[in-house]
mmCIF file of C-alpha atoms in Angstrom:
data_model
loop_
_atom_site.group_PDB
_atom_site.id
_atom_site.type_symbol
_atom_site.label_atom_id
_atom_site.label_comp_id
_atom_site.label_asym_id
_atom_site.label_seq_id
_atom_site.Cartn_x
_atom_site.Cartn_y
_atom_site.Cartn_z
ATOM 1 C CA MET S 1 -52.525 -5.379 -11.294
ATOM 2 C CA SER S 2 -50.614 -2.320 -12.593
ATOM 3 C CA LEU S 3 -48.568 -2.180 -15.787
ATOM 4 C CA LEU S 4 -45.424 -1.578 -13.694
ATOM 5 C CA HIS S 5 -46.050 -4.748 -11.722
ATOM 6 C CA LEU S 6 -46.636 -6.708 -14.932
ATOM 7 C CA ALA S 7 -43.430 -5.277 -16.454
ATOM 8 C CA LYS S 8 -41.501 -6.313 -13.352
ATOM 9 C CA ARG S 9 -42.913 -9.853 -13.436
ATOM 10 C CA ASN S 10 -42.115 -10.175 -17.150
ATOM 11 C CA ALA S 11 -38.572 -8.892 -16.654
ATOM 12 C CA TRP S 12 -37.844 -11.515 -13.986
ATOM 13 C CA ARG S 13 -39.599 -14.312 -15.875
ATOM 14 C CA LYS S 14 -36.150 -15.735 -16.677
ATOM 15 C CA PRO S 15 -33.841 -14.437 -13.921
ATOM 16 C CA LEU S 16 -30.569 -15.539 -15.544
ATOM 17 C CA ARG S 17 -31.354 -13.729 -18.797
ATOM 18 C CA THR S 18 -32.386 -10.599 -16.929
ATOM 19 C CA LEU S 19 -29.280 -10.666 -14.737
ATOM 20 C CA LEU S 20 -27.052 -10.965 -17.790
ATOM 21 C CA LEU S 21 -28.784 -8.016 -19.445
ATOM 22 C CA ILE S 22 -28.425 -5.952 -16.257
ATOM 23 C CA PHE S 23 -24.740 -6.922 -16.136
ATOM 24 C CA CYS S 24 -24.231 -5.683 -19.712
ATOM 25 C CA VAL S 25 -25.940 -2.382 -18.906
ATOM 26 C CA THR S 26 -23.920 -2.035 -15.693
ATOM 27 C CA VAL S 27 -20.598 -2.492 -17.510
ATOM 28 C CA ALA S 28 -21.571 0.011 -20.227
ATOM 29 C CA PHE S 29 -22.499 2.708 -17.700
ATOM 30 C CA LEU S 30 -19.467 1.947 -15.557
ATOM 31 C CA ILE S 31 -17.325 2.687 -18.630
ATOM 32 C CA TYR S 32 -19.317 5.837 -19.318
ATOM 33 C CA GLY S 33 -19.106 7.010 -15.691
ATOM 34 C CA LEU S 34 -15.327 6.564 -15.499
ATOM 35 C CA THR S 35 -14.559 8.165 -18.870
ATOM 36 C CA ALA S 36 -16.916 11.088 -18.283
ATOM 37 C CA SER S 37 -15.424 11.555 -14.804
ATOM 38 C CA PHE S 38 -11.967 11.813 -16.351
ATOM 39 C CA LEU S 39 -13.009 14.430 -18.901
ATOM 40 C CA ASN S 40 -14.962 16.333 -16.263
ATOM 41 C CA GLY S 41 -12.206 16.041 -13.649
ATOM 42 C CA SER S 42 -9.095 18.070 -12.954
ATOM 43 C CA GLN S 43 -7.028 16.169 -15.554
ATOM 44 C CA GLY S 44 -9.484 16.915 -18.347
ATOM 45 C CA SER S 45 -10.479 20.212 -19.908
ATOM 46 C CA ALA S 46 -14.204 20.273 -19.107
ATOM 47 C CA GLY S 47 -13.684 22.220 -15.895
ATOM 48 C CA ALA S 48 -11.163 24.652 -17.365
ATOM 49 C CA SER S 49 -11.992 28.309 -17.903
ATOM 50 C CA ASP S 50 -12.626 29.949 -21.284
ATOM 51 C CA ASP S 51 -12.047 33.403 -19.791
ATOM 52 C CA LEU S 52 -8.734 32.972 -17.952
ATOM 53 C CA LEU S 53 -5.851 33.579 -20.381
ATOM 54 C CA GLY S 54 -2.292 32.277 -20.248
ATOM 55 C CA VAL S 55 0.475 34.227 -21.996
ATOM 56 C CA MET S 56 3.430 31.953 -22.844
ATOM 57 C CA ASN S 57 6.456 31.962 -25.094
ATOM 58 C CA ALA S 58 5.508 31.227 -28.703
ATOM 59 C CA ALA S 59 8.564 28.959 -28.960
ATOM 60 C CA GLY S 60 7.071 26.515 -26.457
ATOM 61 C CA ARG S 61 5.939 26.177 -22.872
ATOM 62 C CA THR S 62 9.467 25.285 -21.740
ATOM 63 C CA GLN S 63 10.866 28.648 -22.897
ATOM 64 C CA PRO S 64 10.665 31.527 -20.383
ATOM 65 C CA LEU S 65 9.511 35.121 -20.822
ATOM 66 C CA PRO S 66 11.160 38.232 -19.349
ATOM 67 C CA MET S 67 9.567 39.599 -16.187
ATOM 68 C CA ALA S 68 9.707 43.009 -17.885
ATOM 69 C CA TYR S 69 6.675 41.977 -19.965
ATOM 70 C CA MET S 70 4.489 42.126 -16.849
ATOM 71 C CA SER S 71 3.963 45.889 -16.871
ATOM 72 C CA ARG S 72 3.020 45.925 -20.554
ATOM 73 C CA VAL S 73 0.568 43.036 -20.162
ATOM 74 C CA ALA S 74 -1.057 44.519 -17.048
ATOM 75 C CA SER S 75 -1.448 47.974 -18.640
ATOM 76 C CA GLU S 76 -3.023 46.702 -21.870
ATOM 77 C CA PRO S 77 -6.616 48.023 -22.217
ATOM 78 C CA GLY S 78 -9.078 45.221 -21.558
ATOM 79 C CA VAL S 79 -6.930 43.501 -18.911
ATOM 80 C CA LYS S 80 -8.693 43.426 -15.555
ATOM 81 C CA THR S 81 -5.934 41.743 -13.521
ATOM 82 C CA ALA S 82 -2.686 39.964 -14.332
ATOM 83 C CA ALA S 83 -0.215 37.754 -12.494
ATOM 84 C CA TYR S 84 2.965 35.843 -13.292
ATOM 85 C CA MET S 85 4.012 32.271 -12.614
ATOM 86 C CA THR S 86 7.066 30.042 -12.852
ATOM 87 C CA ARG S 87 6.731 26.253 -12.862
ATOM 88 C CA MET S 88 9.043 23.915 -11.023
ATOM 89 C CA ARG S 89 8.665 20.147 -11.216
ATOM 90 C CA GLY S 90 10.360 17.903 -8.718
ATOM 91 C CA TYR S 91 9.873 14.948 -6.427
ATOM 92 C CA VAL S 92 9.599 14.150 -2.754
ATOM 93 C CA ASN S 93 11.764 11.289 -1.420
ATOM 94 C CA VAL S 94 11.667 9.195 -4.624
ATOM 95 C CA GLU S 95 11.570 10.259 -8.278
ATOM 96 C CA LYS S 96 8.270 8.484 -8.924
ATOM 97 C CA ASN S 97 6.621 10.732 -6.326
ATOM 98 C CA ALA S 98 6.498 13.797 -8.592
ATOM 99 C CA VAL S 99 4.990 17.104 -7.515
ATOM 100 C CA ALA S 100 4.455 20.414 -9.308
ATOM 101 C CA VAL S 101 5.234 23.795 -7.762
ATOM 102 C CA SER S 102 3.857 27.068 -9.150
ATOM 103 C CA ALA S 103 5.878 30.068 -7.963
ATOM 104 C CA VAL S 104 3.662 33.154 -7.879
ATOM 105 C CA ASP S 105 3.095 36.507 -6.222
ATOM 106 C CA PRO S 106 0.452 35.640 -3.562
ATOM 107 C CA LYS S 107 -1.617 38.819 -3.876
ATOM 108 C CA LEU S 108 -1.557 38.917 -7.674
ATOM 109 C CA ILE S 109 -2.573 35.277 -8.109
ATOM 110 C CA ALA S 110 -5.366 35.760 -5.571
ATOM 111 C CA ASN S 111 -6.724 38.685 -7.616
ATOM 112 C CA VAL S 112 -6.611 36.735 -10.884
ATOM 113 C CA ASN S 113 -7.470 33.169 -9.911
ATOM 114 C CA GLY S 114 -8.202 33.182 -6.187
ATOM 115 C CA ARG S 115 -11.873 32.277 -6.472
ATOM 116 C CA GLU S 116 -11.263 29.200 -8.638
ATOM 117 C CA LEU S 117 -8.443 27.958 -6.411
ATOM 118 C CA GLY S 118 -10.239 28.743 -3.155
ATOM 119 C CA LEU S 119 -7.587 31.190 -1.928
ATOM 120 C CA THR S 120 -8.990 32.941 1.132
ATOM 121 C CA PRO S 121 -7.424 36.152 2.536
ATOM 122 C CA GLU S 122 -6.080 34.066 5.432
ATOM 123 C CA LEU S 123 -4.290 31.689 3.072
ATOM 124 C CA VAL S 124 -2.821 34.545 1.026
ATOM 125 C CA SER S 125 -1.607 36.230 4.202
ATOM 126 C CA ALA S 126 -0.050 33.000 5.469
ATOM 127 C CA LEU S 127 1.805 32.472 2.183
ATOM 128 C CA SER S 128 3.123 36.043 2.206
ATOM 129 C CA LYS S 129 4.683 35.978 5.691
ATOM 130 C CA THR S 130 7.985 34.288 4.810
ATOM 131 C CA ARG S 131 9.578 33.413 1.472
ATOM 132 C CA ASP S 132 9.851 29.667 2.019
ATOM 133 C CA ARG S 133 6.182 29.152 2.823
ATOM 134 C CA SER S 134 3.840 27.314 0.462
ATOM 135 C CA LEU S 135 0.171 26.475 -0.017
ATOM 136 C CA VAL S 136 -0.702 22.888 -0.921
ATOM 137 C CA GLY S 137 -3.762 21.804 -2.887
ATOM 138 C CA ARG S 138 -6.195 19.504 -1.127
ATOM 139 C CA ALA S 139 -5.646 16.623 -3.570
ATOM 140 C CA LEU S 140 -1.867 16.775 -3.197
ATOM 141 C CA ALA S 141 -2.050 17.111 0.592
ATOM 142 C CA GLN S 142 -4.298 14.050 0.855
ATOM 143 C CA ALA S 143 -2.088 11.993 -1.461
ATOM 144 C CA GLN S 144 1.110 12.902 0.417
ATOM 145 C CA GLY S 145 -0.342 12.984 3.927
ATOM 146 C CA TRP S 146 0.872 16.551 4.493
ATOM 147 C CA SER S 147 -0.536 18.920 7.114
ATOM 148 C CA VAL S 148 -0.212 22.602 7.963
ATOM 149 C CA GLY S 149 3.090 23.443 9.643
ATOM 150 C CA GLN S 150 4.955 20.490 8.155
ATOM 151 C CA ARG S 151 8.307 21.120 6.472
ATOM 152 C CA ILE S 152 8.915 19.338 3.171
ATOM 153 C CA THR S 153 11.770 19.111 0.684
ATOM 154 C CA VAL S 154 11.144 19.093 -3.059
ATOM 155 C CA THR S 155 14.065 17.962 -5.215
ATOM 156 C CA ALA S 156 13.740 19.771 -8.535
ATOM 157 C CA PHE S 157 14.297 17.882 -11.768
ATOM 158 C CA GLN S 158 15.857 20.874 -13.537
ATOM 159 C CA THR S 159 15.743 24.016 -11.372
ATOM 160 C CA ALA S 160 19.101 24.076 -9.562
ATOM 161 C CA ARG S 161 19.997 26.435 -6.723
ATOM 162 C CA LYS S 162 22.953 28.788 -6.843
ATOM 163 C CA ASP S 163 24.871 26.502 -4.476
ATOM 164 C CA GLY S 164 24.435 23.591 -6.918
ATOM 165 C CA SER S 165 21.792 21.792 -4.874
ATOM 166 C CA ARG S 166 18.390 20.951 -6.312
ATOM 167 C CA ASP S 167 16.671 20.658 -2.923
ATOM 168 C CA TRP S 168 14.037 23.302 -2.168
ATOM 169 C CA ARG S 169 12.584 23.400 1.351
ATOM 170 C CA PHE S 170 9.089 24.652 2.114
ATOM 171 C CA GLU S 171 6.833 25.052 5.107
ATOM 172 C CA VAL S 172 3.188 24.162 4.490
ATOM 173 C CA ALA S 173 1.353 27.364 5.448
ATOM 174 C CA GLY S 174 -2.116 26.227 4.405
ATOM 175 C CA ILE S 175 -4.224 23.995 2.172
ATOM 176 C CA PHE S 176 -6.426 25.382 -0.598
ATOM 177 C CA GLU S 177 -9.590 23.488 -1.528
ATOM 178 C CA GLY S 178 -10.446 24.567 -5.056
ATOM 179 C CA GLU S 179 -13.815 25.889 -6.157
ATOM 180 C CA SER S 180 -15.209 22.522 -7.276
ATOM 181 C CA ALA S 181 -14.290 18.872 -7.737
ATOM 182 C CA SER S 182 -13.091 19.592 -11.273
ATOM 183 C CA THR S 183 -10.522 22.146 -10.055
ATOM 184 C CA ASP S 184 -6.979 20.818 -10.177
ATOM 185 C CA THR S 185 -5.487 20.963 -6.665
ATOM 186 C CA TYR S 186 -2.674 18.458 -7.187
ATOM 187 C CA PHE S 187 0.105 21.079 -6.956
ATOM 188 C CA MET S 188 1.745 23.603 -4.636
ATOM 189 C CA LEU S 189 1.845 27.392 -4.634
ATOM 190 C CA ALA S 190 5.151 28.967 -3.579
ATOM 191 C CA ASN S 191 6.565 32.487 -3.448
ATOM 192 C CA TYR S 192 8.122 33.598 -6.713
ATOM 193 C CA ASP S 193 10.720 35.711 -4.859
ATOM 194 C CA TYR S 194 12.011 32.611 -3.048
ATOM 195 C CA ILE S 195 12.496 30.599 -6.253
ATOM 196 C CA ASN S 196 13.768 33.548 -8.285
ATOM 197 C CA ALA S 197 16.394 34.598 -5.732
ATOM 198 C CA GLY S 198 17.678 31.088 -5.202
ATOM 199 C CA ARG S 199 17.833 29.596 -8.699
ATOM 200 C CA ALA S 200 21.075 29.417 -10.627
ATOM 201 C CA ARG S 201 19.581 30.223 -14.057
ATOM 202 C CA GLY S 202 16.587 32.073 -15.420
ATOM 203 C CA GLU S 203 16.543 34.888 -12.875
ATOM 204 C CA ASP S 204 13.830 37.506 -13.487
ATOM 205 C CA THR S 205 12.001 35.325 -15.989
ATOM 206 C CA VAL S 206 8.609 33.627 -15.798
ATOM 207 C CA ASP S 207 6.954 30.717 -17.562
ATOM 208 C CA ALA S 208 3.598 32.425 -18.061
ATOM 209 C CA PHE S 209 1.501 35.471 -17.327
ATOM 210 C CA ILE S 210 -2.063 34.799 -16.213
ATOM 211 C CA VAL S 211 -4.621 37.352 -17.378
ATOM 212 C CA ARG S 212 -8.274 37.891 -16.534
ATOM 213 C CA PRO S 213 -10.080 40.034 -19.146
ATOM 214 C CA ALA S 214 -12.166 43.006 -18.068
ATOM 215 C CA ASP S 215 -15.941 42.640 -18.026
ATOM 216 C CA GLY S 216 -17.322 42.704 -21.555
ATOM 217 C CA MET S 217 -13.915 42.100 -23.122
ATOM 218 C CA SER S 218 -13.699 39.184 -25.544
ATOM 219 C CA PRO S 219 -10.921 36.781 -24.444
ATOM 220 C CA GLY S 220 -10.088 36.007 -28.085
ATOM 221 C CA VAL S 221 -9.723 39.672 -29.017
ATOM 222 C CA LEU S 222 -7.617 40.384 -25.927
ATOM 223 C CA ALA S 223 -5.372 37.370 -26.650
ATOM 224 C CA ALA S 224 -4.689 38.678 -30.166
ATOM 225 C CA ARG S 225 -3.903 42.168 -28.846
ATOM 226 C CA ILE S 226 -1.459 40.844 -26.239
ATOM 227 C CA ASP S 227 0.357 38.738 -28.823
ATOM 228 C CA ALA S 228 0.546 41.774 -31.125
ATOM 229 C CA LEU S 229 2.400 43.693 -28.381
ATOM 230 C CA PHE S 230 5.329 41.291 -28.543
ATOM 231 C CA ALA S 231 5.134 40.139 -32.172
ATOM 232 C CA ASN S 232 8.449 41.789 -33.100
ATOM 233 C CA SER S 233 10.248 41.237 -29.789
ATOM 234 C CA ALA S 234 12.992 38.744 -28.991
ATOM 235 C CA SER S 235 10.429 36.557 -27.226
ATOM 236 C CA PRO S 236 7.065 36.629 -29.045
ATOM 237 C CA THR S 237 4.100 35.280 -27.108
ATOM 238 C CA ARG S 238 1.199 32.934 -27.644
ATOM 239 C CA THR S 239 -1.920 33.633 -25.600
ATOM 240 C CA GLN S 240 -4.571 30.970 -25.046
ATOM 241 C CA SER S 241 -7.436 30.378 -22.691
ATOM 242 C CA GLU S 242 -6.947 27.813 -19.948
ATOM 243 C CA LYS S 243 -9.296 25.426 -21.759
ATOM 244 C CA GLN S 244 -7.502 25.793 -25.095
ATOM 245 C CA PHE S 245 -4.156 25.167 -23.426
ATOM 246 C CA LEU S 246 -5.331 21.980 -21.681
ATOM 247 C CA GLU S 247 -6.953 20.647 -24.851
ATOM 248 C CA ALA S 248 -3.787 21.313 -26.860
ATOM 249 C CA PHE S 249 -1.661 19.729 -24.130
ATOM 250 C CA LEU S 250 -3.769 16.552 -24.090
ATOM 251 C CA ARG S 251 -3.713 16.351 -27.885
ATOM 252 C CA GLN S 252 0.085 16.159 -27.777
ATOM 253 C CA TYR S 253 -0.376 12.590 -26.589
ATOM 254 C CA ALA S 254 -3.682 11.724 -28.261
ATOM 255 C CA ASP S 255 -7.118 13.112 -28.959
ATOM 256 C CA VAL S 256 -8.396 11.938 -25.590
ATOM 257 C CA GLY S 257 -11.923 13.218 -26.139
ATOM 258 C CA LEU S 258 -12.272 11.402 -29.466
ATOM 259 C CA ILE S 259 -10.861 8.156 -28.049
ATOM 260 C CA ILE S 260 -13.202 8.273 -25.068
ATOM 261 C CA ASN S 261 -16.222 9.043 -27.267
ATOM 262 C CA LEU S 262 -15.349 6.109 -29.530
ATOM 263 C CA VAL S 263 -14.992 3.748 -26.564
ATOM 264 C CA VAL S 264 -18.277 4.857 -25.015
ATOM 265 C CA GLY S 265 -20.019 4.808 -28.402
ATOM 266 C CA ALA S 266 -18.806 1.262 -29.083
ATOM 267 C CA ALA S 267 -20.017 0.148 -25.649
ATOM 268 C CA PHE S 268 -23.471 1.649 -26.167
ATOM 269 C CA VAL S 269 -23.854 0.312 -29.724
ATOM 270 C CA THR S 270 -22.903 -3.180 -28.568
ATOM 271 C CA LEU S 271 -25.333 -2.839 -25.691
ATOM 272 C CA LEU S 272 -28.136 -1.806 -28.049
ATOM 273 C CA MET S 273 -27.551 -4.816 -30.291
ATOM 274 C CA ILE S 274 -27.521 -7.238 -27.353
ATOM 275 C CA VAL S 275 -30.607 -5.870 -25.613
ATOM 276 C CA ILE S 276 -32.687 -5.400 -28.787
ATOM 277 C CA ASN S 277 -31.941 -8.936 -29.943
ATOM 278 C CA THR S 278 -32.730 -10.389 -26.522
ATOM 279 C CA MET S 279 -35.949 -8.407 -26.096
ATOM 280 C CA VAL S 280 -37.203 -9.339 -29.574
ATOM 281 C CA PHE S 281 -36.890 -13.027 -28.708
ATOM 282 C CA ALA S 282 -38.333 -12.463 -25.224
ATOM 283 C CA VAL S 283 -41.432 -10.796 -26.634
ATOM 284 C CA ARG S 284 -41.764 -13.480 -29.337
ATOM 285 C CA GLU S 285 -41.841 -16.108 -26.579
ATOM 286 C CA ARG S 286 -44.805 -14.314 -25.041
ATOM 287 C CA THR S 287 -46.834 -13.879 -28.251
ATOM 288 C CA PHE S 288 -49.684 -16.038 -26.919
ATOM 289 C CA GLU S 289 -49.782 -14.113 -23.624
ATOM 290 C CA ILE S 290 -49.897 -10.804 -25.475
ATOM 291 C CA GLY S 291 -52.874 -12.125 -27.428
ATOM 292 C CA VAL S 292 -54.593 -13.009 -24.143
ATOM 293 C CA LEU S 293 -53.948 -9.504 -22.797
ATOM 294 C CA LYS S 294 -55.485 -7.970 -25.912
ATOM 295 C CA THR S 295 -58.486 -10.286 -25.539
ATOM 296 C CA LEU S 296 -58.886 -9.072 -21.954
ATOM 297 C CA GLY S 297 -59.110 -5.499 -23.186
ATOM 298 C CA PHE S 298 -55.531 -4.226 -23.099
ATOM 299 C CA SER S 299 -55.140 -1.470 -25.686
ATOM 300 C CA PRO S 300 -52.212 -1.292 -28.154
ATOM 301 C CA GLY S 301 -50.873 1.659 -26.142
ATOM 302 C CA GLN S 302 -50.880 -0.391 -22.931
ATOM 303 C CA ILE S 303 -49.067 -3.261 -24.671
ATOM 304 C CA LEU S 304 -46.476 -0.764 -25.955
ATOM 305 C CA THR S 305 -46.075 0.718 -22.452
ATOM 306 C CA LEU S 306 -45.728 -2.753 -20.934
ATOM 307 C CA VAL S 307 -42.796 -3.778 -23.142
ATOM 308 C CA LEU S 308 -41.108 -0.377 -22.915
ATOM 309 C CA GLY S 309 -41.495 -0.483 -19.140
ATOM 310 C CA GLU S 310 -39.674 -3.819 -19.070
ATOM 311 C CA THR S 311 -36.645 -2.486 -20.959
ATOM 312 C CA LEU S 312 -36.637 0.749 -18.965
ATOM 313 C CA LEU S 313 -36.628 -1.278 -15.746
ATOM 314 C CA ILE S 314 -33.599 -3.278 -16.900
ATOM 315 C CA PHE S 315 -31.746 -0.123 -17.933
ATOM 316 C CA ALA S 316 -32.667 1.706 -14.727
ATOM 317 C CA VAL S 317 -31.313 -1.073 -12.503
ATOM 318 C CA GLY S 318 -28.200 -1.698 -14.619
ATOM 319 C CA GLY S 319 -27.481 1.994 -15.164
ATOM 320 C CA ALA S 320 -27.832 2.789 -11.463
ATOM 321 C CA LEU S 321 -25.457 -0.051 -10.532
ATOM 322 C CA GLY S 322 -22.922 1.102 -13.134
ATOM 323 C CA LEU S 323 -22.974 4.689 -11.883
ATOM 324 C CA ILE S 324 -22.682 3.569 -8.248
ATOM 325 C CA LEU S 325 -19.629 1.480 -9.142
ATOM 326 C CA ALA S 326 -18.185 4.447 -11.090
ATOM 327 C CA LYS S 327 -18.636 6.689 -8.046
ATOM 328 C CA ILE S 328 -16.896 4.146 -5.821
ATOM 329 C CA ALA S 329 -14.064 3.910 -8.369
ATOM 330 C CA THR S 330 -13.598 7.699 -8.447
ATOM 331 C CA VAL S 331 -13.231 7.716 -4.668
ATOM 332 C CA LEU S 332 -10.833 4.759 -4.578
ATOM 333 C CA ALA S 333 -8.758 6.029 -7.522
ATOM 334 C CA GLY S 334 -7.226 8.753 -5.390
ATOM 335 C CA PRO S 335 -6.687 12.450 -6.097
ATOM 336 C CA ALA S 336 -3.857 11.931 -8.607
ATOM 337 C CA LEU S 337 -6.296 10.878 -11.361
ATOM 338 C CA GLY S 338 -8.615 13.780 -10.599
ATOM 339 C CA LEU S 339 -11.838 11.907 -11.450
ATOM 340 C CA ALA S 340 -15.033 13.861 -10.783
ATOM 341 C CA LEU S 341 -18.489 12.279 -11.158
ATOM 342 C CA SER S 342 -20.395 15.557 -11.122
ATOM 343 C CA THR S 343 -24.105 16.299 -11.164
ATOM 344 C CA ALA S 344 -23.866 17.185 -14.865
ATOM 345 C CA VAL S 345 -22.366 13.762 -15.645
ATOM 346 C CA LEU S 346 -25.110 12.046 -13.649
ATOM 347 C CA ALA S 347 -27.801 14.069 -15.441
ATOM 348 C CA ARG S 348 -26.414 13.036 -18.841
ATOM 349 C CA ALA S 349 -26.235 9.427 -17.666
ATOM 350 C CA VAL S 350 -29.906 9.476 -16.647
ATOM 351 C CA SER S 351 -30.866 10.861 -20.053
ATOM 352 C CA PHE S 352 -28.844 8.074 -21.718
ATOM 353 C CA ILE S 353 -30.580 5.454 -19.541
ATOM 354 C CA VAL S 354 -34.025 6.696 -20.576
ATOM 355 C CA ALA S 355 -33.084 7.114 -24.264
ATOM 356 C CA LEU S 356 -31.419 3.699 -24.569
ATOM 357 C CA GLY S 357 -34.254 2.030 -22.673
ATOM 358 C CA LEU S 358 -36.825 3.490 -25.060
ATOM 359 C CA VAL S 359 -34.781 2.775 -28.211
ATOM 360 C CA THR S 360 -34.051 -0.856 -27.322
ATOM 361 C CA GLY S 361 -37.644 -1.515 -26.342
ATOM 362 C CA LEU S 362 -39.222 0.221 -29.315
ATOM 363 C CA ILE S 363 -38.853 -2.533 -31.932
ATOM 364 C CA PRO S 364 -40.149 -5.421 -29.758
ATOM 365 C CA ALA S 365 -42.842 -3.132 -28.312
ATOM 366 C CA VAL S 366 -44.124 -2.139 -31.752
ATOM 367 C CA ASN S 367 -44.093 -5.781 -32.875
ATOM 368 C CA ALA S 368 -46.094 -6.773 -29.795
ATOM 369 C CA MET S 369 -48.557 -3.906 -30.253
ATOM 370 C CA ARG S 370 -49.221 -4.735 -33.932
ATOM 371 C CA ALA S 371 -49.446 -8.503 -33.526
ATOM 372 C CA PRO S 372 -53.018 -9.688 -34.483
ATOM 373 C CA ILE S 373 -54.873 -11.633 -31.808
ATOM 374 C CA THR S 374 -55.516 -14.552 -34.179
ATOM 375 C CA ALA S 375 -51.814 -14.811 -35.000
ATOM 376 C CA ALA S 376 -50.998 -14.698 -31.287
ATOM 377 C CA PHE S 377 -53.318 -17.632 -30.570
ATOM 378 C CA ARG S 378 -51.895 -19.673 -33.438
ATOM 379 C CA ALA S 379 -48.451 -19.296 -31.811
ATOM 380 C CA ARG S 380 -49.568 -21.509 -28.905
#
């Protein structure tokens, strides 16, 4: 009979106790899977770029910048490509159904960020054909049920047209996929010329310039140089990487990363206390049997492996169930939350399963290994 088979029989010696332990492990890894999926998804900053820079008004992201800055930004040494973008937030049908529109120059945005967004030459060409065309991200298209060729109306919250209306009409020219699951695709791309020509205020201004540094150019150094260009102008700039911007944006509401780490840490610490306490008593119940095994020739190392194998089995089953439930939850949550249970998250989860299984089993395993045979027989 193998040690694995013995560990399995010992684990299921009291099915109710084992099921409760597996349930605790499942809940802990469900919490970990969901929180890690949020941080790794499109609404977190884990998938954001450290190289892509955003140049915005130093007075705040709601303040525009003159379009005239574009030539100076693009000609700065160390800038590989640059593009401009204006944001427009609105809703479709009802105010709760909010959507975001990024007005850009199709060819410029494709040069700067086309790979990350999944902008193929066909999509860029389709967007460029007429001013009122748009590209819709896969997540947004799935959530809204939109398809190519459909005409939609976005009612802007703030961006009014020259005729006083806030209704902007678009034709869906294509759907962009994004490079990976962590890429945010819950927005639309529209032609800047269409928005700029039709809006009542803010003509020839942008909300941000998007810059990709040249090869070998430090993003931090380039950001400082760009900001120095406009330090004494009427609209000074603040340049940040995409990741820095998202982290700062999330911290406006709370330190999401710290909160999530505290929640996950509390779950794992509680789990450790429960499992260690339970396994210590479980091994103490089997003191006589451990003495018999030693009498039959089982070495201290085999006794240690037997107990550790039992805890690892419990963690493997519970952890796998928790991650499966987390994956199901990410699918059912819909694209708006942007949850992404990536391979990296799964790899970290597996390492946690092994580490926690070994840590929780170590104390009872060492006690079992060091227990004298005579003491084990007296426990009968």
